[in-house]
Coordinates of C-alpha atoms in Angstrom, one line a residue:
M1 CA 0.0 0.0 0.0
T2 CA 1.4 3.4 -1.0
N3 CA 1.4 6.5 1.1
M4 CA -1.2 8.0 -1.2
E5 CA -3.4 5.0 -0.9
R6 CA -3.0 5.0 2.9
A7 CA -3.9 8.7 3.0
E8 CA -7.0 8.1 0.8
R9 CA -8.1 5.3 3.0
M10 CA -7.9 7.5 6.1
A11 CA -9.7 10.3 4.3
I12 CA -12.7 8.2 3.2
G13 CA -13.5 6.8 6.6
A14 CA -11.1 4.0 7.0
D15 CA -11.3 4.6 10.7
A16 CA -13.1 1.3 10.6
E17 CA -9.6 -0.2 10.1
W18 CA -8.1 1.5 13.2
W19 CA -7.7 -1.9 14.9
R20 CA -5.4 -3.3 12.2
G21 CA -1.9 -3.3 13.7
A22 CA -3.1 -1.3 16.7
V23 CA -1.2 -1.5 20.1
I24 CA -3.8 -2.2 22.8
Y25 CA -3.0 -1.6 26.4
Q26 CA -4.8 -3.9 28.8
I27 CA -6.0 -2.5 32.1
Y28 CA -7.0 -4.8 35.1
P29 CA -9.2 -2.3 36.8
R30 CA -8.9 -3.7 40.4
S31 CA -5.2 -3.1 40.2
Y32 CA -4.5 0.0 38.1
Q33 CA -5.3 3.1 40.3
D34 CA -7.5 3.5 43.4
S35 CA -9.0 6.9 43.6
N36 CA -10.9 6.6 46.9
G37 CA -8.6 4.8 49.3
D38 CA -10.5 1.5 49.6
G39 CA -7.6 -0.5 48.2
I40 CA -9.4 -1.4 45.0
G41 CA -8.7 0.3 41.6
D42 CA -11.6 2.0 40.0
L43 CA -12.7 3.8 36.8
A44 CA -11.9 7.3 38.1
G45 CA -8.4 6.0 38.9
I46 CA -8.0 4.7 35.3
T47 CA -9.1 8.1 34.0
Q48 CA -6.5 9.8 36.2
R49 CA -3.7 7.6 34.7
L50 CA -4.8 7.7 31.0
P51 CA -2.0 10.3 30.2
H52 CA 0.5 7.6 31.1
I53 CA -0.9 5.2 28.5
A54 CA -1.1 8.0 25.9
S55 CA 2.5 8.8 26.5
L56 CA 3.5 5.3 25.7
G57 CA 2.0 5.7 22.2
A58 CA -0.7 3.0 22.5
D59 CA -3.7 3.2 20.2
A60 CA -6.4 1.8 22.5
I61 CA -7.1 0.5 26.0
W62 CA -8.8 -2.7 26.9
I63 CA -10.5 -2.7 30.3
S64 CA -11.1 -6.0 32.0
P65 CA -14.7 -6.4 33.4
F66 CA -16.0 -3.7 35.7
F67 CA -19.7 -4.7 35.5
T68 CA -21.9 -5.5 38.5
S69 CA -20.7 -8.8 39.9
P70 CA -20.5 -10.8 43.2
M71 CA -16.7 -11.0 42.3
K72 CA -16.4 -14.8 42.7
D73 CA -14.1 -14.6 39.6
F74 CA -13.3 -10.9 40.0
G75 CA -15.8 -9.6 37.5
Y76 CA -15.8 -12.4 35.0
D77 CA -19.0 -13.5 36.7
V78 CA -21.4 -10.8 35.6
S79 CA -24.7 -10.2 37.4
D80 CA -25.7 -7.0 35.3
Y81 CA -24.1 -6.4 31.9
C82 CA -25.4 -2.8 31.7
D83 CA -24.1 -1.3 34.9
V84 CA -20.9 -0.6 36.8
D85 CA -20.1 -2.4 40.0
P86 CA -20.1 0.2 42.8
M87 CA -16.6 -0.8 43.8
F88 CA -15.5 0.6 40.4
G89 CA -17.7 3.7 40.3
S90 CA -20.7 4.5 38.2
L91 CA -21.9 4.8 34.6
A92 CA -21.0 8.5 34.9
D93 CA -17.5 7.6 35.8
F94 CA -17.3 5.3 32.8
D95 CA -18.6 8.1 30.5
A96 CA -15.9 10.4 31.9
L97 CA -13.3 7.8 31.2
V98 CA -14.4 7.4 27.6
A99 CA -14.4 11.1 27.0
R100 CA -11.0 11.6 28.5
A101 CA -9.5 8.6 26.5
H102 CA -10.9 10.0 23.3
D103 CA -9.5 13.4 24.1
L104 CA -6.1 11.8 24.3
G105 CA -6.5 9.9 21.1
L106 CA -7.2 6.5 22.7
K107 CA -9.8 4.1 21.6
V108 CA -11.7 2.2 24.3
M109 CA -12.4 -1.5 24.3
I110 CA -14.1 -3.3 27.1
D111 CA -14.2 -7.0 28.1
L112 CA -17.5 -8.7 27.3
V113 CA -18.1 -12.1 29.0
L114 CA -20.8 -13.6 26.8
S115 CA -20.4 -17.4 27.4
H116 CA -21.6 -17.4 31.0
T117 CA -23.0 -15.1 33.7
S118 CA -23.0 -15.1 37.5
D119 CA -25.5 -17.3 39.2
Q120 CA -26.7 -14.0 40.7
H121 CA -27.8 -12.7 37.4
S122 CA -31.5 -12.1 37.1
W123 CA -31.6 -14.3 34.0
F124 CA -30.3 -17.3 35.9
K125 CA -32.3 -16.7 39.0
E126 CA -35.4 -16.9 36.8
S127 CA -34.1 -19.8 34.8
R128 CA -33.5 -22.1 37.8
V129 CA -37.0 -21.6 39.3
S130 CA -38.7 -24.2 37.1
R131 CA -38.5 -26.0 33.8
G132 CA -41.3 -24.0 32.2
N133 CA -40.6 -20.3 33.0
P134 CA -39.9 -17.8 30.2
K135 CA -36.1 -18.1 30.8
S136 CA -36.0 -21.8 31.4
D137 CA -34.0 -22.4 28.2
W138 CA -31.5 -19.5 28.7
Y139 CA -28.9 -21.7 30.2
V140 CA -27.5 -25.2 29.4
W141 CA -29.6 -27.5 31.5
A142 CA -29.6 -31.3 31.2
E143 CA -31.0 -34.4 32.7
P144 CA -28.8 -36.7 34.8
K145 CA -27.9 -40.1 33.6
G146 CA -30.0 -43.0 34.9
D147 CA -27.6 -43.4 37.9
G148 CA -27.9 -39.7 38.8
T149 CA -24.4 -38.8 37.6
P150 CA -23.8 -35.8 35.2
P151 CA -25.0 -36.0 31.6
N152 CA -21.5 -36.4 30.1
N153 CA -17.8 -36.3 30.9
W154 CA -17.1 -32.6 30.3
L155 CA -14.7 -31.0 32.8
S156 CA -14.5 -27.5 34.2
I157 CA -11.3 -25.4 33.6
F158 CA -11.4 -24.6 37.3
G159 CA -11.4 -28.3 38.3
G160 CA -13.9 -31.2 38.5
S161 CA -17.0 -31.8 36.5
A162 CA -18.4 -29.0 34.3
W163 CA -21.9 -29.9 35.6
Q164 CA -23.6 -28.7 38.8
W165 CA -26.7 -30.3 40.3
D166 CA -29.6 -27.8 41.0
T167 CA -32.2 -29.0 43.4
R168 CA -34.9 -26.6 42.2
R169 CA -35.1 -28.1 38.7
E170 CA -33.6 -31.4 39.6
Q171 CA -31.3 -31.0 36.6
Y172 CA -27.6 -30.3 36.0
Y173 CA -26.5 -27.0 34.6
L174 CA -23.2 -26.5 32.6
H175 CA -20.4 -24.4 34.0
N176 CA -17.1 -24.4 32.1
F177 CA -15.6 -22.3 34.9
L178 CA -16.8 -21.9 38.5
T179 CA -20.0 -23.5 39.7
S180 CA -21.2 -19.9 40.2
Q181 CA -20.7 -19.2 36.5
P182 CA -23.5 -21.0 34.6
D183 CA -23.1 -21.2 30.8
L184 CA -25.6 -19.4 28.7
N185 CA -27.5 -21.4 26.0
L186 CA -26.7 -19.5 22.8
H187 CA -28.7 -22.1 20.8
H188 CA -31.7 -20.2 22.1
E189 CA -32.3 -17.1 19.9
P190 CA -33.5 -14.8 22.7
V191 CA -30.2 -15.3 24.4
Q192 CA -28.3 -14.2 21.4
E193 CA -30.5 -11.1 21.0
A194 CA -30.1 -10.2 24.7
L195 CA -26.3 -10.4 24.3
L196 CA -26.3 -8.3 21.1
D197 CA -28.3 -5.7 23.0
V198 CA -25.6 -5.6 25.6
A199 CA -23.1 -4.7 22.9
R200 CA -25.4 -2.1 21.5
F201 CA -25.8 -0.5 25.0
W202 CA -22.0 0.0 25.4
L203 CA -21.5 1.1 21.8
A204 CA -24.1 3.8 22.3
R205 CA -22.0 5.0 25.3
G206 CA -19.0 5.5 23.0
V207 CA -16.9 2.3 23.3
N208 CA -14.9 1.5 20.2
G209 CA -14.8 -2.2 20.5
F210 CA -14.7 -5.3 22.7
R211 CA -12.4 -8.0 23.9
L212 CA -14.5 -11.1 23.8
D213 CA -13.7 -13.5 26.7
T214 CA -13.6 -17.2 25.8
I215 CA -15.0 -16.6 22.4
N216 CA -14.9 -20.3 21.4
F217 CA -17.0 -21.3 24.4
Y218 CA -20.2 -19.6 23.3
F219 CA -21.8 -22.8 22.0
A220 CA -21.7 -26.4 23.4
D221 CA -22.7 -29.4 21.4
K222 CA -26.5 -29.6 21.4
Y223 CA -26.4 -33.4 21.7
L224 CA -24.0 -33.2 24.8
R225 CA -21.7 -35.9 23.4
D226 CA -18.7 -37.0 25.5
N227 CA -15.3 -35.6 24.8
P228 CA -12.7 -38.2 23.7
A229 CA -9.5 -38.7 25.7
L230 CA -6.4 -36.8 24.6
P231 CA -3.3 -39.0 24.4
P232 CA -0.7 -38.1 27.0
E233 CA 1.9 -37.1 24.4
L234 CA -0.5 -34.5 23.0
R235 CA -1.4 -32.8 26.3
N236 CA -0.5 -29.2 26.4
N237 CA -0.8 -27.0 29.5
T238 CA -1.1 -23.6 27.8
I239 CA -4.9 -23.5 28.5
A240 CA -4.9 -25.1 32.0
P241 CA -2.1 -25.8 34.5
S242 CA -0.5 -29.2 34.1
V243 CA -2.1 -30.5 37.3
N244 CA -5.5 -29.9 35.9
P245 CA -7.4 -33.0 34.4
Y246 CA -8.9 -30.6 31.9
N247 CA -5.8 -31.3 29.8
H248 CA -6.8 -35.0 29.6
Q249 CA -9.6 -34.4 27.0
L250 CA -9.8 -33.4 23.4
H251 CA -12.4 -30.7 23.7
L252 CA -14.5 -31.5 20.6
F253 CA -17.9 -30.9 22.0
D254 CA -17.9 -28.5 25.0
K255 CA -16.6 -25.6 22.8
N256 CA -15.5 -24.8 19.2
Q257 CA -19.0 -25.5 17.7
P258 CA -19.8 -24.4 14.2
E259 CA -22.9 -22.5 15.2
N260 CA -20.7 -19.9 16.6
L261 CA -19.8 -18.6 13.2
E262 CA -23.3 -17.3 12.5
F263 CA -23.5 -15.6 15.9
L264 CA -20.2 -13.8 15.2
R265 CA -21.6 -12.6 11.9
K266 CA -24.6 -11.1 13.8
F267 CA -22.1 -9.5 16.3
R268 CA -20.0 -8.0 13.5
A269 CA -23.2 -6.5 12.0
V270 CA -23.8 -4.7 15.4
L271 CA -20.3 -3.4 15.4
A272 CA -20.3 -2.1 11.8
P273 CA -22.3 1.2 12.1
Y274 CA -19.9 2.3 14.9
N275 CA -16.6 1.4 13.2
A276 CA -16.0 -0.8 16.2
A277 CA -13.8 -3.8 16.4
A278 CA -13.6 -7.0 18.4
V279 CA -10.8 -9.2 19.5
G280 CA -11.7 -12.7 20.6
E281 CA -9.8 -14.8 23.1
V282 CA -9.3 -18.3 21.7
G283 CA -8.7 -20.7 24.5
D284 CA -7.7 -24.0 22.8
A285 CA -4.5 -25.9 23.0
Q286 CA -4.9 -28.0 19.9
R287 CA -6.7 -25.8 17.3
G288 CA -6.1 -22.2 18.4
L289 CA -4.8 -21.0 15.0
E290 CA -7.4 -22.8 13.0
I291 CA -10.2 -21.3 15.1
M292 CA -8.6 -17.9 14.7
A293 CA -8.8 -18.4 10.9
E294 CA -12.5 -19.4 11.1
Y295 CA -13.5 -16.5 13.3
T296 CA -11.6 -13.7 11.5
S297 CA -12.0 -14.9 7.9
G298 CA -14.3 -13.3 5.3
G299 CA -14.5 -9.8 6.8
D300 CA -17.9 -10.7 8.4
K301 CA -17.0 -12.0 11.8
V302 CA -14.6 -10.6 14.4
Q303 CA -11.6 -8.6 13.2
M304 CA -9.0 -10.2 15.4
C305 CA -8.3 -13.1 17.7
Y306 CA -6.0 -13.5 20.6
P307 CA -4.3 -16.8 20.3
F308 CA -2.2 -18.5 23.1
E309 CA 0.9 -19.3 21.1
M310 CA 3.0 -16.5 22.8
L311 CA 1.3 -16.9 26.2
Q312 CA 2.7 -20.4 26.7
P313 CA 5.0 -21.4 29.5
A314 CA 7.9 -22.3 27.2
R315 CA 10.1 -19.3 26.1
L316 CA 9.5 -18.2 22.6
T317 CA 12.4 -19.4 20.5
A318 CA 13.3 -18.7 16.9
G319 CA 12.1 -22.2 16.0
L320 CA 8.8 -21.8 17.8
L321 CA 8.3 -18.4 16.2
V322 CA 8.9 -19.7 12.7
E323 CA 6.7 -22.8 13.4
T324 CA 3.8 -20.6 14.6
F325 CA 3.9 -18.3 11.6
G326 CA 4.3 -21.3 9.3
R327 CA 1.2 -22.9 10.7
M328 CA -0.7 -19.7 10.6
N329 CA 0.3 -19.2 6.9
E330 CA -0.9 -22.7 6.2
V331 CA -4.2 -22.8 8.1
A332 CA -5.0 -19.1 8.5
P333 CA -3.3 -17.0 5.8
D334 CA -5.8 -14.2 6.0
A335 CA -6.4 -14.3 9.8
W336 CA -5.5 -11.3 11.9
P337 CA -3.8 -12.2 15.2
C338 CA -3.5 -10.0 18.2
W339 CA -0.2 -11.1 19.9
A340 CA 0.6 -10.8 23.6
Y341 CA 3.3 -12.1 25.9
S342 CA 1.4 -11.4 29.1
N343 CA -2.1 -10.8 30.4
H344 CA -4.2 -11.2 33.6
D345 CA -4.3 -15.0 33.4
V346 CA -0.7 -16.0 33.0
I347 CA 2.6 -15.6 34.8
R348 CA 4.3 -12.4 33.6
H349 CA 6.6 -13.2 30.7
V350 CA 9.7 -11.7 32.3
T351 CA 9.4 -14.3 35.0
R352 CA 7.8 -17.1 32.9
W353 CA 10.6 -17.0 30.4
G354 CA 13.4 -16.1 32.9
L355 CA 14.3 -12.9 30.9
T356 CA 17.2 -10.5 31.7
D357 CA 16.6 -6.8 31.0
A358 CA 18.5 -7.2 27.7
A359 CA 16.3 -10.2 26.7
A360 CA 13.2 -8.3 27.6
R361 CA 14.2 -5.4 25.5
M362 CA 14.8 -7.6 22.5
Y363 CA 11.5 -9.4 22.9
T364 CA 9.7 -6.1 23.1
V365 CA 11.1 -5.0 19.7
L366 CA 10.3 -8.4 18.2
L367 CA 6.7 -8.2 19.3
L368 CA 6.3 -4.8 17.8
T369 CA 7.8 -5.8 14.4
L370 CA 5.5 -8.9 13.9
R371 CA 2.5 -8.9 11.6
G372 CA -0.7 -8.4 13.7
S373 CA -2.0 -6.2 16.4
V374 CA -0.5 -6.2 19.9
C375 CA -1.7 -6.3 23.4
L376 CA 0.5 -5.0 26.2
Y377 CA -0.5 -5.8 29.8
Q378 CA -0.3 -3.1 32.5
G379 CA 3.2 -3.1 34.1
E380 CA 4.7 -4.8 31.1
E381 CA 6.2 -1.5 30.1
L382 CA 8.0 -1.5 33.5
A383 CA 9.3 -5.1 33.0
L384 CA 7.5 -6.1 36.2
P385 CA 8.3 -9.7 37.3
E386 CA 5.6 -12.0 38.7
A387 CA 4.9 -11.1 42.3
D388 CA 5.5 -13.7 44.9
I389 CA 2.2 -14.2 46.8
S390 CA 1.8 -16.4 49.8
F391 CA -1.1 -18.7 50.3
D392 CA -2.7 -16.6 53.0
E393 CA -2.7 -13.6 50.6
L394 CA -4.3 -15.4 47.7
Q395 CA -7.6 -14.2 46.3
D396 CA -7.8 -16.3 43.1
P397 CA -10.1 -19.4 43.5
Y398 CA -8.1 -21.0 40.7
G399 CA -4.9 -20.8 42.7
I400 CA -6.6 -21.9 46.0
E401 CA -7.9 -25.0 44.2
F402 CA -4.6 -26.1 42.7
W403 CA -2.1 -24.8 45.3
P404 CA 0.9 -25.3 45.6
E405 CA 1.6 -26.8 42.2
F406 CA -0.3 -23.9 40.6
K407 CA -0.3 -20.7 42.5
G408 CA -3.1 -19.0 40.5
R409 CA -3.2 -15.7 38.8
D410 CA -2.8 -13.2 41.6
G411 CA 1.0 -12.9 41.0
C412 CA 0.3 -11.1 37.7
R413 CA -2.6 -9.0 39.1
T414 CA -0.9 -7.1 41.9
P415 CA -1.3 -3.3 41.8
M416 CA 0.5 -1.1 39.3
V417 CA 3.4 0.8 40.9
W418 CA 3.6 4.5 40.3
Q419 CA 5.8 5.8 43.1
V420 CA 8.7 4.4 45.1
D421 CA 8.2 6.4 48.3
N422 CA 5.4 4.5 49.9
A423 CA 4.5 0.8 50.5
Q424 CA 1.5 1.0 48.2
G425 CA 3.5 2.2 45.3
G426 CA 1.2 5.2 44.7
F427 CA -1.7 2.8 43.9
S428 CA -3.8 3.6 47.0
T429 CA -3.9 5.4 50.3
G430 CA -5.4 2.3 51.8
K431 CA -4.4 -1.3 52.1
P432 CA -4.4 -2.8 48.5
W433 CA -6.5 -5.8 47.8
L434 CA -3.3 -7.6 46.8
P435 CA 0.1 -6.7 48.2
V436 CA 2.6 -4.5 46.5
T437 CA 5.8 -6.4 46.6
A438 CA 9.2 -4.9 47.2
P439 CA 10.8 -5.9 43.8
H440 CA 8.1 -3.9 42.1
L441 CA 8.6 -0.7 44.0
G442 CA 12.1 -0.2 42.5
R443 CA 10.5 -0.4 39.0
A444 CA 7.8 2.2 39.6
V445 CA 6.8 4.6 36.9
A446 CA 8.4 7.6 38.7
A447 CA 11.7 5.8 39.0
Q448 CA 11.8 4.9 35.4
E449 CA 10.6 8.3 34.2
A450 CA 13.8 9.7 35.7
D451 CA 16.0 7.3 33.9
P452 CA 16.2 7.7 30.1
T453 CA 17.7 4.2 29.8
S454 CA 14.8 2.5 31.6
M455 CA 12.5 -0.1 30.2
L456 CA 9.6 2.4 30.2
H457 CA 11.5 4.7 27.8
H458 CA 12.5 1.7 25.8
Y459 CA 8.8 0.8 25.3
R460 CA 8.0 4.4 24.3
R461 CA 10.8 4.4 21.7
A462 CA 9.7 0.9 20.4
L463 CA 6.1 2.1 20.0
A464 CA 7.3 5.3 18.3
F465 CA 9.4 3.2 15.9
R466 CA 6.3 1.1 15.0
R467 CA 4.4 4.3 14.3
A468 CA 7.3 5.7 12.2
H469 CA 7.2 2.6 10.0
P470 CA 3.6 2.0 8.9
V471 CA 4.7 -1.3 7.2
L472 CA 5.0 -2.7 10.7
R473 CA 1.3 -2.0 11.2
D474 CA -0.2 -3.5 8.1
G475 CA 2.5 -4.7 5.8
D476 CA 3.3 -8.3 4.8
L477 CA 5.6 -10.5 6.7
V478 CA 7.7 -12.6 4.3
Q479 CA 10.8 -14.8 4.2
M480 CA 10.7 -15.8 7.9
R481 CA 13.2 -18.4 8.8
A482 CA 15.3 -19.6 11.7
E483 CA 19.0 -20.2 11.8
G484 CA 19.6 -21.7 15.2
N485 CA 18.6 -19.0 17.7
L486 CA 18.5 -16.4 15.0
A487 CA 15.0 -15.4 13.7
L488 CA 15.0 -13.6 10.3
F489 CA 12.1 -12.0 8.4
Q490 CA 11.2 -9.0 6.2
R491 CA 8.2 -6.6 6.4
R492 CA 7.1 -5.4 3.0
G493 CA 4.7 -2.7 1.9
D494 CA 5.5 0.8 0.8
E495 CA 8.9 0.1 2.3
T496 CA 10.9 -3.0 3.0
L497 CA 12.5 -3.7 6.4
F498 CA 14.9 -6.6 7.3
C499 CA 14.7 -7.8 10.8
A500 CA 17.1 -10.2 12.6
F501 CA 16.7 -11.2 16.2
N502 CA 19.0 -13.4 18.4
L503 CA 16.7 -15.3 20.7
G504 CA 19.5 -16.8 22.6
E505 CA 22.6 -16.2 24.8
G506 CA 25.3 -17.0 22.2
E507 CA 26.9 -15.1 19.3
V508 CA 25.2 -15.4 15.9
A509 CA 25.9 -14.1 12.4
T510 CA 24.1 -13.8 9.1
H511 CA 24.2 -11.9 5.8
L512 CA 22.0 -9.1 4.6
P513 CA 19.7 -9.9 1.7
P514 CA 20.8 -8.5 -1.7
G515 CA 20.3 -4.8 -2.1
T516 CA 21.2 -1.6 -0.5
W517 CA 20.3 -1.3 3.2
R518 CA 20.6 1.4 5.8
A519 CA 20.5 0.8 9.6
I520 CA 17.5 2.0 11.6
G521 CA 16.4 1.6 15.2
Q522 CA 19.7 2.4 16.8
D523 CA 17.9 4.3 19.6
L524 CA 16.3 0.9 20.5
G525 CA 19.7 -0.8 20.7
A526 CA 19.7 -2.2 17.2
V527 CA 23.1 -3.4 15.9
M528 CA 24.3 -2.0 12.6
A529 CA 25.3 -4.4 9.8
Q530 CA 28.9 -4.1 8.6
Q531 CA 29.7 -4.7 4.9
G532 CA 26.6 -6.9 4.4
E533 CA 27.2 -9.0 7.5
V534 CA 25.2 -9.0 10.7
H535 CA 26.9 -10.0 14.0
L536 CA 24.7 -10.2 17.0
G537 CA 25.6 -10.9 20.6
P538 CA 23.2 -12.4 23.2
W539 CA 19.7 -11.0 22.7
G540 CA 20.9 -8.7 20.0
F541 CA 18.9 -7.5 17.0
C542 CA 19.4 -5.7 13.7
L543 CA 16.8 -3.6 11.8
M544 CA 17.5 -2.4 8.3
Q545 CA 15.6 -0.4 5.7
Q546 CA 16.0 -1.1 2.0
E547 CA 17.0 2.1 0.1

């Protein structure tokens, strides 16, 4: 795409494409900024800190759930989709947040949890009363087997059977997560319409898009067939911890159903008049990239999906990178991924992959030069490590269930650190809901602002580099290959960039492709090629532009 074509696209309303190649900053609202001293972050606190996000150069924010909820799963159990939980503020606070974000040039995406609700939602309260009430079919209910056991072998991600007995209806209901998170029955058309109305409600309030939680869980097999066993050699713990029996099944029937495609087309039609975008979280260890292809193909479903390939426990190597893009080119050549190293559900990548600062800097530049959009998780720009949380400090039911082999998600959800001069890190004047740990205080925003060589400034330079080279936002990625620990590829569009990354601790060398090249990215730490040769030390990288 030429500069003129890009300008014409922007001029004729291509704001509908704002999401393509965007950098989206994820906010976990309980832990970003507390404005009232109760130890829990809130919407007003987010509004206060939006200039920080704008200063990074992000295009959008994604706010994890802030809806009314009993908080059994910290907001991912919604009891009212169209209101703000009092601990986070009010609808007026949300409106003020949207207005301020837009003033700063930031799009606003919010997290919609459409596969399940809280058991305190009015829909479920009515549904469980009887088998014949108006909402009796709004959730997945099923008869027990003849011996009283659950209808099939499906398992919950949070442990145990995915079925819970209800004494009112004398039936089981499906819950892929906590027993207090019953699954909605999207085979029932009124449920689909109610969920689409939720999207319309927030779009009318000015949001620019949605992150769709567990997008491939919306439909379960209408015949409730058993999942087959997954051979031990194929088990993969990127979706659930290795101690969880959920990994023992091939999840053919409890998610990933074909009916989801038509619902996503309906959802896209709701987005279209608002130039809004959606990114779906695809939670599947075996078919994540294939599902991403199905859900983002054709221009009539969601724009992006959020695969797990870079959220896995194993460090991203050159070989894994090439394998991932090779598989994507094979099964999903037109799909648009939204890559992330960290989020609110996994161990922070600096700890998970055992990264030094030099390695973390290299991985940051790598992420921002790949084809796709990008999600950055709060505190990632500070290179925060995973916080060490003791059992008596745990809040996460997932960690409490599988402790000590799996410590849950609290270690990546601790409060954002803004200052170094108080025990709360400037997050709150009260006792935070999760502790602020000492290793985080030294990496607070204030400390890194004062140091031009800090990770915070590195992120700002890396995002500025991405903006300065639009080919990184929407150009092609070609000629990717691995030479040991060295990952090589080109980005092509109205310019051509050559990128070489040493994803290891040894020395590596390669040759530039034919042509005339000039070095770029030196302010990021990029190494210059010499006489057509590239020599990279541990975690080194080279960025070149074809003249």
